[in-house]
Tab-separated table of C-alpha atoms in Angstrom:
chain	number	residue	atom	x	y	z
C	1358	MET	CA	-32.212	1.544	19.159
C	1359	SER	CA	-34.554	3.608	20.282
C	1360	MET	CA	-37.526	3.404	23.136
C	1361	PRO	CA	-40.734	4.828	22.149
C	1362	THR	CA	-41.686	8.018	22.208
C	1363	GLN	CA	-44.485	9.753	24.565
C	1364	LEU	CA	-46.670	10.334	21.588
C	1365	GLN	CA	-46.301	5.796	21.304
C	1366	PHE	CA	-46.371	5.204	24.919
C	1367	ARG	CA	-50.156	6.847	25.238
C	1368	GLU	CA	-51.081	5.609	21.778
C	1369	ILE	CA	-50.158	1.645	23.075
C	1370	GLY	CA	-53.321	1.389	24.518
C	1371	SER	CA	-55.925	3.296	22.928
C	1372	GLY	CA	-59.288	0.868	21.752
C	1373	TYR	CA	-58.442	-1.345	25.390
C	1374	HIS	CA	-61.560	-0.567	28.401
C	1375	LEU	CA	-61.278	-1.891	31.288
C	1376	ASP	CA	-64.799	-3.755	30.339
C	1377	PRO	CA	-63.498	-6.561	28.719
C	1378	SER	CA	-67.229	-6.066	26.996
C	1379	CYS	CA	-65.794	-3.427	25.383
C	1380	SER	CA	-62.602	-3.963	24.696
C	1381	LEU	CA	-60.104	-4.501	22.165
C	1382	SER	CA	-56.684	-6.499	22.483
C	1383	LEU	CA	-53.587	-4.537	21.922
C	1384	ARG	CA	-52.370	-2.894	19.477
C	1385	ALA	CA	-49.887	-4.807	16.447
C	1386	GLN	CA	-47.302	-3.180	16.797
C	1387	ALA	CA	-46.807	-4.229	20.469
C	1388	TYR	CA	-45.905	-7.829	18.440
C	1389	THR	CA	-43.538	-6.629	15.870
C	1390	ASP	CA	-41.571	-3.428	16.619
C	1391	PRO	CA	-38.341	-4.366	18.245
C	1392	ALA	CA	-39.017	-1.142	20.719
C	1393	TRP	CA	-42.228	-2.611	22.110
C	1394	PHE	CA	-39.447	-5.660	22.881
C	1395	ALA	CA	-37.055	-3.350	24.628
C	1396	VAL	CA	-40.284	-2.456	26.450
C	1397	ASP	CA	-41.207	-5.852	27.443
C	1398	GLN	CA	-37.292	-6.597	28.275
C	1399	GLN	CA	-36.327	-3.680	30.530
C	1400	GLU	CA	-40.020	-3.232	32.140
C	1401	ILE	CA	-41.554	-6.377	32.165
C	1402	LEU	CA	-39.332	-9.555	32.228
C	1403	ARG	CA	-36.813	-7.774	34.397
C	1404	LYS	CA	-39.164	-6.819	37.274
C	1405	SER	CA	-40.855	-9.819	37.308
C	1406	TRP	CA	-40.735	-13.122	38.906
C	1407	GLN	CA	-39.063	-15.707	36.767
C	1408	TRP	CA	-39.487	-19.382	37.126
C	1409	VAL	CA	-36.391	-20.942	36.858
C	1410	CYS	CA	-36.344	-24.708	37.837
C	1411	HIS	CA	-38.144	-27.433	40.844
C	1412	ALA	CA	-36.566	-26.808	44.355
C	1413	GLU	CA	-35.400	-30.315	44.147
C	1414	LYS	CA	-32.654	-29.462	42.081
C	1415	VAL	CA	-31.059	-26.582	45.139
C	1416	ARG	CA	-32.462	-28.684	47.978
C	1417	ALA	CA	-29.233	-29.476	49.209
C	1418	PRO	CA	-26.188	-27.216	51.168
C	1419	GLY	CA	-24.350	-26.336	47.945
C	1420	ALA	CA	-26.200	-27.676	45.381
C	1421	TYR	CA	-26.607	-25.223	42.040
C	1422	THR	CA	-27.974	-24.086	38.958
C	1423	THR	CA	-27.706	-21.607	36.481
C	1424	THR	CA	-29.921	-19.665	34.271
C	1425	GLN	CA	-30.596	-16.721	31.964
C	1426	VAL	CA	-33.275	-13.981	32.198
C	1427	GLY	CA	-32.997	-12.157	29.417
C	1428	SER	CA	-29.728	-11.243	28.351
C	1429	TYR	CA	-28.083	-11.696	32.192
C	1430	PRO	CA	-26.367	-14.975	32.849
C	1431	ILE	CA	-27.472	-16.582	36.601
C	1432	ALA	CA	-26.759	-18.804	39.823
C	1433	ILE	CA	-28.342	-20.066	42.460
C	1434	VAL	CA	-27.576	-21.559	45.010
C	1435	ARG	CA	-27.610	-23.224	48.412
C	1436	ASP	CA	-25.543	-22.037	51.045
C	1437	HIS	CA	-24.311	-24.134	54.348
C	1438	GLN	CA	-26.741	-22.476	56.296
C	1439	GLY	CA	-29.337	-23.926	54.210
C	1440	VAL	CA	-30.128	-20.221	52.518
C	1441	LEU	CA	-31.309	-20.104	49.029
C	1442	ARG	CA	-29.301	-17.478	47.411
C	1443	ALA	CA	-29.485	-15.829	44.130
C	1444	PHE	CA	-26.449	-14.015	41.890
C	1445	TYR	CA	-25.770	-12.703	38.814
C	1446	ASN	CA	-23.484	-15.589	37.793
C	1447	VAL	CA	-20.044	-12.899	36.966
C	1448	CYS	CA	-16.872	-12.796	38.824
C	1449	LYS	CA	-16.078	-9.125	40.669
C	1450	HIS	CA	-12.771	-9.481	38.739
C	1451	ARG	CA	-13.143	-9.574	34.752
C	1452	ALA	CA	-16.380	-10.566	34.539
C	1453	HIS	CA	-16.458	-13.953	34.270
C	1454	PRO	CA	-19.154	-16.624	35.013
C	1455	VAL	CA	-18.945	-18.195	38.166
C	1456	LEU	CA	-20.767	-21.352	37.579
C	1457	GLN	CA	-21.514	-23.646	34.529
C	1458	GLY	CA	-24.515	-25.545	34.783
C	1459	GLU	CA	-25.467	-27.228	37.708
C	1460	GLY	CA	-24.304	-29.552	40.189
C	1461	THR	CA	-22.823	-29.644	43.842
C	1462	VAL	CA	-19.925	-27.294	45.640
C	1463	SER	CA	-18.346	-26.107	48.926
C	1464	ARG	CA	-17.661	-23.255	47.238
C	1465	ILE	CA	-17.648	-21.179	44.464
C	1466	VAL	CA	-13.737	-20.822	42.862
C	1467	CYS	CA	-14.240	-18.519	38.986
C	1468	PRO	CA	-12.686	-20.531	36.348
C	1469	TYR	CA	-10.947	-17.704	34.821
C	1470	HIS	CA	-8.364	-16.521	37.841
C	1471	ALA	CA	-9.366	-18.868	40.632
C	1472	TRP	CA	-10.791	-15.730	42.966
C	1473	ARG	CA	-12.810	-18.265	45.225
C	1474	TYR	CA	-16.436	-16.927	47.138
C	1475	ARG	CA	-18.394	-18.215	49.845
C	1476	LEU	CA	-21.734	-19.579	49.208
C	1477	ASP	CA	-23.214	-16.295	50.587
C	1478	GLY	CA	-21.448	-14.683	47.755
C	1479	GLN	CA	-18.482	-13.229	50.202
C	1480	LEU	CA	-15.185	-13.208	48.332
C	1481	ALA	CA	-13.404	-15.637	50.401
C	1482	GLY	CA	-9.612	-15.226	48.487
C	1483	ALA	CA	-7.922	-13.551	45.328
C	1484	PRO	CA	-4.710	-15.762	44.028
C	1485	HIS	CA	-1.858	-13.270	44.063
C	1486	SER	CA	-3.631	-10.415	45.646
C	1487	THR	CA	-1.861	-9.519	48.547
C	1488	ASP	CA	0.470	-7.016	46.885
C	1489	LEU	CA	-2.474	-4.967	46.097
C	1490	LYS	CA	-3.094	-1.475	47.645
C	1491	ASN	CA	-6.470	-0.601	48.998
C	1492	PHE	CA	-8.079	-4.202	48.555
C	1493	SER	CA	-9.950	-6.249	50.721
C	1494	VAL	CA	-11.300	-8.714	50.107
C	1495	ALA	CA	-14.069	-8.317	53.088
C	1496	ASP	CA	-15.146	-5.477	50.292
C	1497	ILE	CA	-16.533	-7.798	47.155
C	1498	ARG	CA	-19.642	-9.821	46.931
C	1499	LEU	CA	-21.003	-11.550	43.971
C	1500	SER	CA	-24.104	-9.264	43.408
C	1501	GLU	CA	-27.255	-10.815	44.787
C	1502	ILE	CA	-31.078	-11.073	43.086
C	1503	GLY	CA	-34.479	-11.741	44.801
C	1504	VAL	CA	-34.806	-15.727	44.982
C	1505	GLU	CA	-38.075	-17.117	46.043
C	1506	GLU	CA	-38.895	-20.831	46.908
C	1507	PHE	CA	-43.101	-20.540	46.002
C	1508	CYS	CA	-45.012	-24.448	45.917
C	1509	GLY	CA	-42.200	-25.949	45.312
C	1510	PHE	CA	-40.771	-24.314	42.757
C	1511	ILE	CA	-37.567	-21.460	42.867
C	1512	PHE	CA	-38.847	-17.879	41.175
C	1513	VAL	CA	-36.055	-14.730	40.869
C	1514	ASN	CA	-36.598	-11.329	40.655
C	1515	LEU	CA	-33.701	-8.629	39.179
C	1516	ASP	CA	-36.145	-6.422	40.678
C	1517	ALA	CA	-33.965	-5.898	44.610
C	1518	SER	CA	-37.524	-3.749	45.787
C	1519	ALA	CA	-40.048	-6.781	44.172
C	1520	PRO	CA	-42.216	-7.440	46.784
C	1521	SER	CA	-41.713	-11.335	46.986
C	1522	LEU	CA	-44.135	-13.341	44.590
C	1523	ARG	CA	-45.721	-14.651	47.307
C	1524	GLU	CA	-47.680	-11.378	48.435
C	1525	ARG	CA	-48.021	-10.205	45.072
C	1526	SER	CA	-49.416	-13.322	43.756
C	1527	GLY	CA	-52.462	-13.079	46.276
C	1528	GLY	CA	-54.123	-16.508	46.967
C	1529	LEU	CA	-52.168	-18.515	44.343
C	1530	GLU	CA	-50.510	-20.621	46.555
C	1531	SER	CA	-53.718	-21.463	48.430
C	1532	GLU	CA	-55.182	-22.470	45.313
C	1533	ILE	CA	-52.073	-24.389	43.744
C	1534	ARG	CA	-52.103	-26.614	47.232
C	1535	HIS	CA	-55.542	-27.672	47.608
C	1536	TRP	CA	-55.431	-29.338	43.512
C	1537	ALA	CA	-51.561	-30.524	44.366
C	1538	PRO	CA	-50.933	-31.200	47.827
C	1539	ASP	CA	-48.065	-32.888	46.589
C	1540	ILE	CA	-46.461	-30.393	44.793
C	1541	GLU	CA	-42.943	-30.501	46.402
C	1542	GLN	CA	-42.581	-34.141	46.070
C	1543	LEU	CA	-43.085	-34.418	42.801
C	1544	THR	CA	-39.826	-35.023	40.468
C	1545	PHE	CA	-38.354	-34.263	36.765
C	1546	ALA	CA	-39.393	-36.709	34.315
C	1547	HIS	CA	-39.150	-34.739	30.952
C	1548	ARG	CA	-39.031	-31.864	29.290
C	1549	LEU	CA	-39.910	-30.658	25.470
C	1550	THR	CA	-39.000	-27.536	23.514
C	1551	TYR	CA	-40.091	-25.196	21.228
C	1552	ASP	CA	-38.357	-22.577	18.752
C	1553	ILE	CA	-41.151	-19.983	17.637
C	1554	GLN	CA	-41.309	-17.244	15.094
C	1555	SER	CA	-43.736	-14.931	16.466
C	1556	ASN	CA	-43.465	-12.769	19.785
C	1557	TRP	CA	-43.940	-14.488	23.348
C	1558	LYS	CA	-46.847	-11.999	24.154
C	1559	ASN	CA	-49.419	-13.727	20.902
C	1560	VAL	CA	-47.486	-17.587	23.368
C	1561	VAL	CA	-49.178	-16.033	26.246
C	1562	ASP	CA	-52.804	-14.687	24.558
C	1563	ASN	CA	-53.072	-17.520	22.839
C	1564	PHE	CA	-52.829	-20.124	26.188
C	1565	LEU	CA	-55.438	-17.749	27.936
C	1566	GLU	CA	-58.293	-18.162	25.777
C	1567	CYS	CA	-60.069	-21.227	24.001
C	1568	TYR	CA	-62.530	-19.938	22.323
C	1569	HIS	CA	-59.959	-21.210	19.823
C	1570	CYS	CA	-59.912	-24.320	20.872
C	1571	PRO	CA	-63.466	-26.031	19.405
C	1572	VAL	CA	-61.773	-25.171	15.976
C	1573	ALA	CA	-58.569	-25.960	16.259
C	1574	HIS	CA	-57.814	-28.010	18.704
C	1575	LYS	CA	-60.936	-30.508	18.515
C	1576	ASP	CA	-59.253	-33.709	20.184
C	1577	PHE	CA	-58.438	-31.393	23.597
C	1578	CYS	CA	-62.070	-30.739	23.863
C	1579	THR	CA	-62.982	-35.037	24.620
C	1580	LEU	CA	-60.233	-34.509	26.832
C	1581	VAL	CA	-61.592	-32.341	28.952
C	1582	ASP	CA	-64.966	-31.681	29.377
C	1583	MET	CA	-65.923	-27.995	27.689
C	1584	LYS	CA	-69.211	-27.413	29.538
C	1585	THR	CA	-67.006	-27.417	33.025
C	1586	TYR	CA	-64.529	-25.416	31.856
C	1587	LYS	CA	-64.165	-21.808	33.966
C	1588	VAL	CA	-61.653	-19.117	33.905
C	1589	THR	CA	-60.647	-16.876	35.952
C	1590	THR	CA	-59.053	-14.280	36.840
C	1591	TYR	CA	-56.919	-12.090	40.210
C	1592	GLY	CA	-54.098	-9.658	40.258
C	1593	ILE	CA	-51.253	-11.472	38.796
C	1594	TYR	CA	-52.849	-14.821	37.503
C	1595	SER	CA	-55.376	-16.915	35.650
C	1596	SER	CA	-56.632	-20.041	36.539
C	1597	HIS	CA	-58.313	-22.045	33.731
C	1598	MET	CA	-60.247	-25.108	35.886
C	1599	ALA	CA	-62.382	-28.049	34.176
C	1600	ASP	CA	-63.384	-31.299	35.089
C	1601	ALA	CA	-61.875	-34.810	32.666
C	1602	GLY	CA	-64.167	-35.548	30.477
C	1603	ARG	CA	-66.194	-38.176	30.750
C	1604	THR	CA	-66.010	-40.448	27.862
C	1605	ASP	CA	-63.483	-42.280	25.746
C	1606	ASN	CA	-60.907	-38.769	24.569
C	1607	SER	CA	-59.080	-38.649	20.665
C	1608	ALA	CA	-56.437	-37.131	22.286
C	1609	TYR	CA	-55.031	-40.303	24.847
C	1610	ASP	CA	-56.400	-43.069	27.061
C	1611	THR	CA	-57.347	-41.774	30.382
C	1612	SER	CA	-59.819	-44.044	31.672
C	1613	SER	CA	-57.082	-45.470	34.982
C	1614	ALA	CA	-56.057	-41.735	35.565
C	1615	LYS	CA	-57.100	-41.262	39.362
C	1616	VAL	CA	-56.162	-36.780	38.926
C	1617	ARG	CA	-59.735	-36.228	37.205
C	1618	THR	CA	-58.947	-32.452	37.193
C	1619	HIS	CA	-57.244	-30.468	34.307
C	1620	ALA	CA	-56.111	-27.922	36.450
C	1621	VAL	CA	-54.304	-24.597	34.939
C	1622	TRP	CA	-52.711	-21.766	36.693
C	1623	TRP	CA	-51.104	-18.773	34.022
C	1624	LEU	CA	-49.092	-16.435	36.061
C	1625	TRP	CA	-47.326	-13.417	35.477
C	1626	PRO	CA	-45.659	-13.134	32.825
C	1627	ASN	CA	-44.451	-16.017	31.210
C	1628	THR	CA	-45.382	-18.901	33.744
C	1629	CYS	CA	-47.693	-21.125	33.142
C	1630	LEU	CA	-48.342	-23.988	35.788
C	1631	MET	CA	-50.617	-27.416	34.723
C	1632	ARG	CA	-52.077	-31.071	35.987
C	1633	TYR	CA	-53.216	-33.088	33.484
C	1634	PRO	CA	-55.965	-35.869	34.114
C	1635	GLY	CA	-53.766	-38.330	35.473
C	1636	ARG	CA	-51.484	-39.872	37.635
C	1637	SER	CA	-50.742	-36.483	40.291
C	1638	SER	CA	-48.321	-34.389	38.108
C	1639	MET	CA	-47.198	-30.745	37.472
C	1640	ILE	CA	-46.247	-29.335	34.223
C	1641	VAL	CA	-44.326	-26.260	33.559
C	1642	LEU	CA	-44.823	-24.162	30.511
C	1643	HIS	CA	-41.871	-21.670	30.280
C	1644	ILE	CA	-42.105	-19.423	27.237
C	1645	ILE	CA	-38.923	-17.293	27.100
C	1646	PRO	CA	-38.998	-14.112	24.954
C	1647	VAL	CA	-36.414	-14.159	22.456
C	1648	SER	CA	-36.844	-11.275	20.237
C	1649	GLU	CA	-39.873	-9.433	19.179
C	1650	THR	CA	-40.830	-12.337	15.851
C	1651	ARG	CA	-39.161	-15.203	18.165
C	1652	THR	CA	-39.857	-16.779	21.158
C	1653	LEU	CA	-38.665	-20.563	22.935
C	1654	GLU	CA	-40.869	-22.538	25.074
C	1655	THR	CA	-40.066	-25.856	27.899
C	1656	TYR	CA	-41.993	-27.997	28.868
C	1657	ASP	CA	-41.037	-29.539	32.319
C	1658	PHE	CA	-42.856	-32.503	33.148
C	1659	PHE	CA	-42.655	-32.858	37.659
C	1660	LEU	CA	-43.829	-36.834	37.840
C	1661	GLU	CA	-44.473	-39.177	40.749
C	1662	THR	CA	-41.409	-40.744	39.194
C	1663	PRO	CA	-38.259	-39.622	36.946
C	1664	GLU	CA	-39.506	-42.364	34.482
C	1665	PRO	CA	-43.455	-42.049	32.737
C	1666	ASP	CA	-45.759	-44.676	33.314
C	1667	GLU	CA	-47.309	-45.238	29.917
C	1668	LEU	CA	-50.450	-43.127	30.378
C	1669	GLU	CA	-47.642	-40.294	30.764
C	1670	LYS	CA	-45.909	-40.765	28.005
C	1671	LYS	CA	-48.857	-41.151	26.295
C	1672	ALA	CA	-50.176	-37.868	27.138
C	1673	ILE	CA	-46.645	-36.078	26.762
C	1674	GLU	CA	-46.745	-37.546	23.180
C	1675	TYR	CA	-49.895	-35.740	22.409
C	1676	LEU	CA	-49.100	-32.549	23.775
C	1677	ASP	CA	-45.657	-32.701	22.010
C	1678	THR	CA	-46.928	-34.105	18.676
C	1679	VAL	CA	-50.157	-33.124	18.120
C	1680	LEU	CA	-51.308	-29.871	20.289
C	1681	GLN	CA	-48.562	-28.095	20.618
C	1682	ALA	CA	-48.282	-28.283	16.335
C	1683	GLU	CA	-51.734	-26.852	16.674
C	1684	ASP	CA	-50.390	-24.190	18.756
C	1685	VAL	CA	-47.202	-23.458	16.970
C	1686	ALA	CA	-48.973	-22.999	14.208
C	1687	LEU	CA	-51.539	-20.613	15.135
C	1688	VAL	CA	-48.690	-18.178	16.615
C	1689	GLU	CA	-46.260	-18.631	13.943
C	1690	ASN	CA	-49.874	-17.546	11.697
C	1691	ILE	CA	-50.938	-14.726	13.511
C	1692	GLN	CA	-47.456	-12.818	13.771
C	1693	ARG	CA	-47.250	-13.128	9.856
C	1694	GLY	CA	-50.793	-11.506	10.367
C	1695	MET	CA	-49.761	-8.609	12.558
C	1696	SER	CA	-46.963	-7.652	10.439
C	1697	THR	CA	-49.125	-6.683	7.538
C	1698	PRO	CA	-50.941	-3.205	7.550
C	1699	ALA	CA	-54.299	-5.860	7.233
C	1700	PHE	CA	-54.434	-5.863	11.305
C	1701	VAL	CA	-54.024	-3.380	13.865
C	1702	GLN	CA	-55.683	-4.317	16.622
C	1703	GLY	CA	-59.161	-6.808	17.422
C	1704	ARG	CA	-62.110	-7.213	19.337
C	1705	ILE	CA	-61.842	-9.453	22.632
C	1706	VAL	CA	-64.945	-11.832	22.935
C	1707	ASN	CA	-65.416	-12.164	26.503
C	1708	ASP	CA	-68.291	-14.008	28.079
C	1709	PRO	CA	-69.688	-12.394	31.756
C	1710	GLN	CA	-70.386	-15.760	32.789
C	1711	GLY	CA	-66.201	-16.198	32.704
C	1712	SER	CA	-66.662	-19.633	30.127
C	1713	GLY	CA	-63.991	-21.328	28.614
C	1714	ARG	CA	-64.425	-20.020	25.253
C	1715	SER	CA	-64.138	-16.351	26.332
C	1716	GLU	CA	-61.065	-14.031	25.622
C	1717	HIS	CA	-61.537	-12.467	29.250
C	1718	ALA	CA	-58.246	-14.221	30.761
C	1719	LEU	CA	-56.348	-12.446	27.236
C	1720	HIS	CA	-57.570	-8.778	27.943
C	1721	HIS	CA	-56.611	-9.268	31.769
C	1722	PHE	CA	-53.084	-10.403	30.581
C	1723	HIS	CA	-53.247	-6.825	28.036
C	1724	GLY	CA	-54.018	-4.674	31.338
C	1725	LEU	CA	-51.101	-5.794	33.378
C	1726	VAL	CA	-49.079	-5.406	29.933
C	1727	LEU	CA	-50.118	-1.917	29.646
C	1728	GLU	CA	-49.437	-1.504	33.108
C	1729	ALA	CA	-45.736	-1.617	32.615
C	1730	TYR	CA	-46.317	-0.031	29.428
C	1731	GLN	CA	-46.908	2.959	31.731
C	1732	ARG	CA	-45.162	2.430	33.893
C	1733	ALA	CA	-42.155	3.164	31.184
C	1734	ALA	CA	-43.421	6.109	30.348
C	1735	GLY	CA	-43.724	7.648	33.705
C	1736	ALA	CA	-47.158	7.827	33.621
């Protein structure tokens, strides 16, 4: 697959303006062309902090979990000194994964030929290797990548030179901890998964604006007080804040909710942290690009207890059967429309006051995408 030409790199940002009140959206080919998806993979996903799990999963020495970033297998483990480590999940002998799934180990043993690694990635032994010439276990270790515990969650970054997430995200941590001070004590309770026939950037776009909410999400507009909905953009994140609705709503019963704020944070490029009205909680939406026309989503619910209470069960049911059903239909329809000659790009609708019925956070995301494209082009 050929990469975009220098001319295409120059053209992809045409119509975008730094002022959202003067700007058009990203051009359709950024959502439909396999070449631009390849740029997304190389310049965005492989050079950004990717969400993995809650820290509870790898809190104890020897605890590990595995994941993928794009097509790359990754393993995360807490070593015996308590240091969090992340590696390519690839044995240095014949490239077999050294760990599977999740669990606890005292050492890492490749299931192919039993090469043994310490939890810091250093090779400790290789069966039947004593007669090899110019071979030393001291010279071999698993290839390490960036890993960080941030706001109670684990993130990894394939880019060894990337600044820390804490450094890159500015005030995000203090903002999250203000609204969710118990985030590290929450525990995993439920996961929802979706397979969406749409480009991942359409999924992000849809998440970042509530301009469509009064039309497409009528129940949601009773769950929160839309008059209080405020969206603020920062360096690599945006916050979306609103009070819970003040009257009975048609989404789910929140009359017993102790958390009365709808607090949402989008973190570049594909992680969303959400705190809905109810008990203390955090929902993590992970948007996983698969191809230029396919995206996977996971919604992980971290609650006060491993089992949702009745209010939370209703919230999960509403999110799954109503809100997500509405959003999946929207982004799949958008993807089909972008694949026709009828659409090139559209106008950004901006409210300078930063209300929820504005697309300025979408515009902010597009600017970050175009910055990545410029870096790819060497501009």
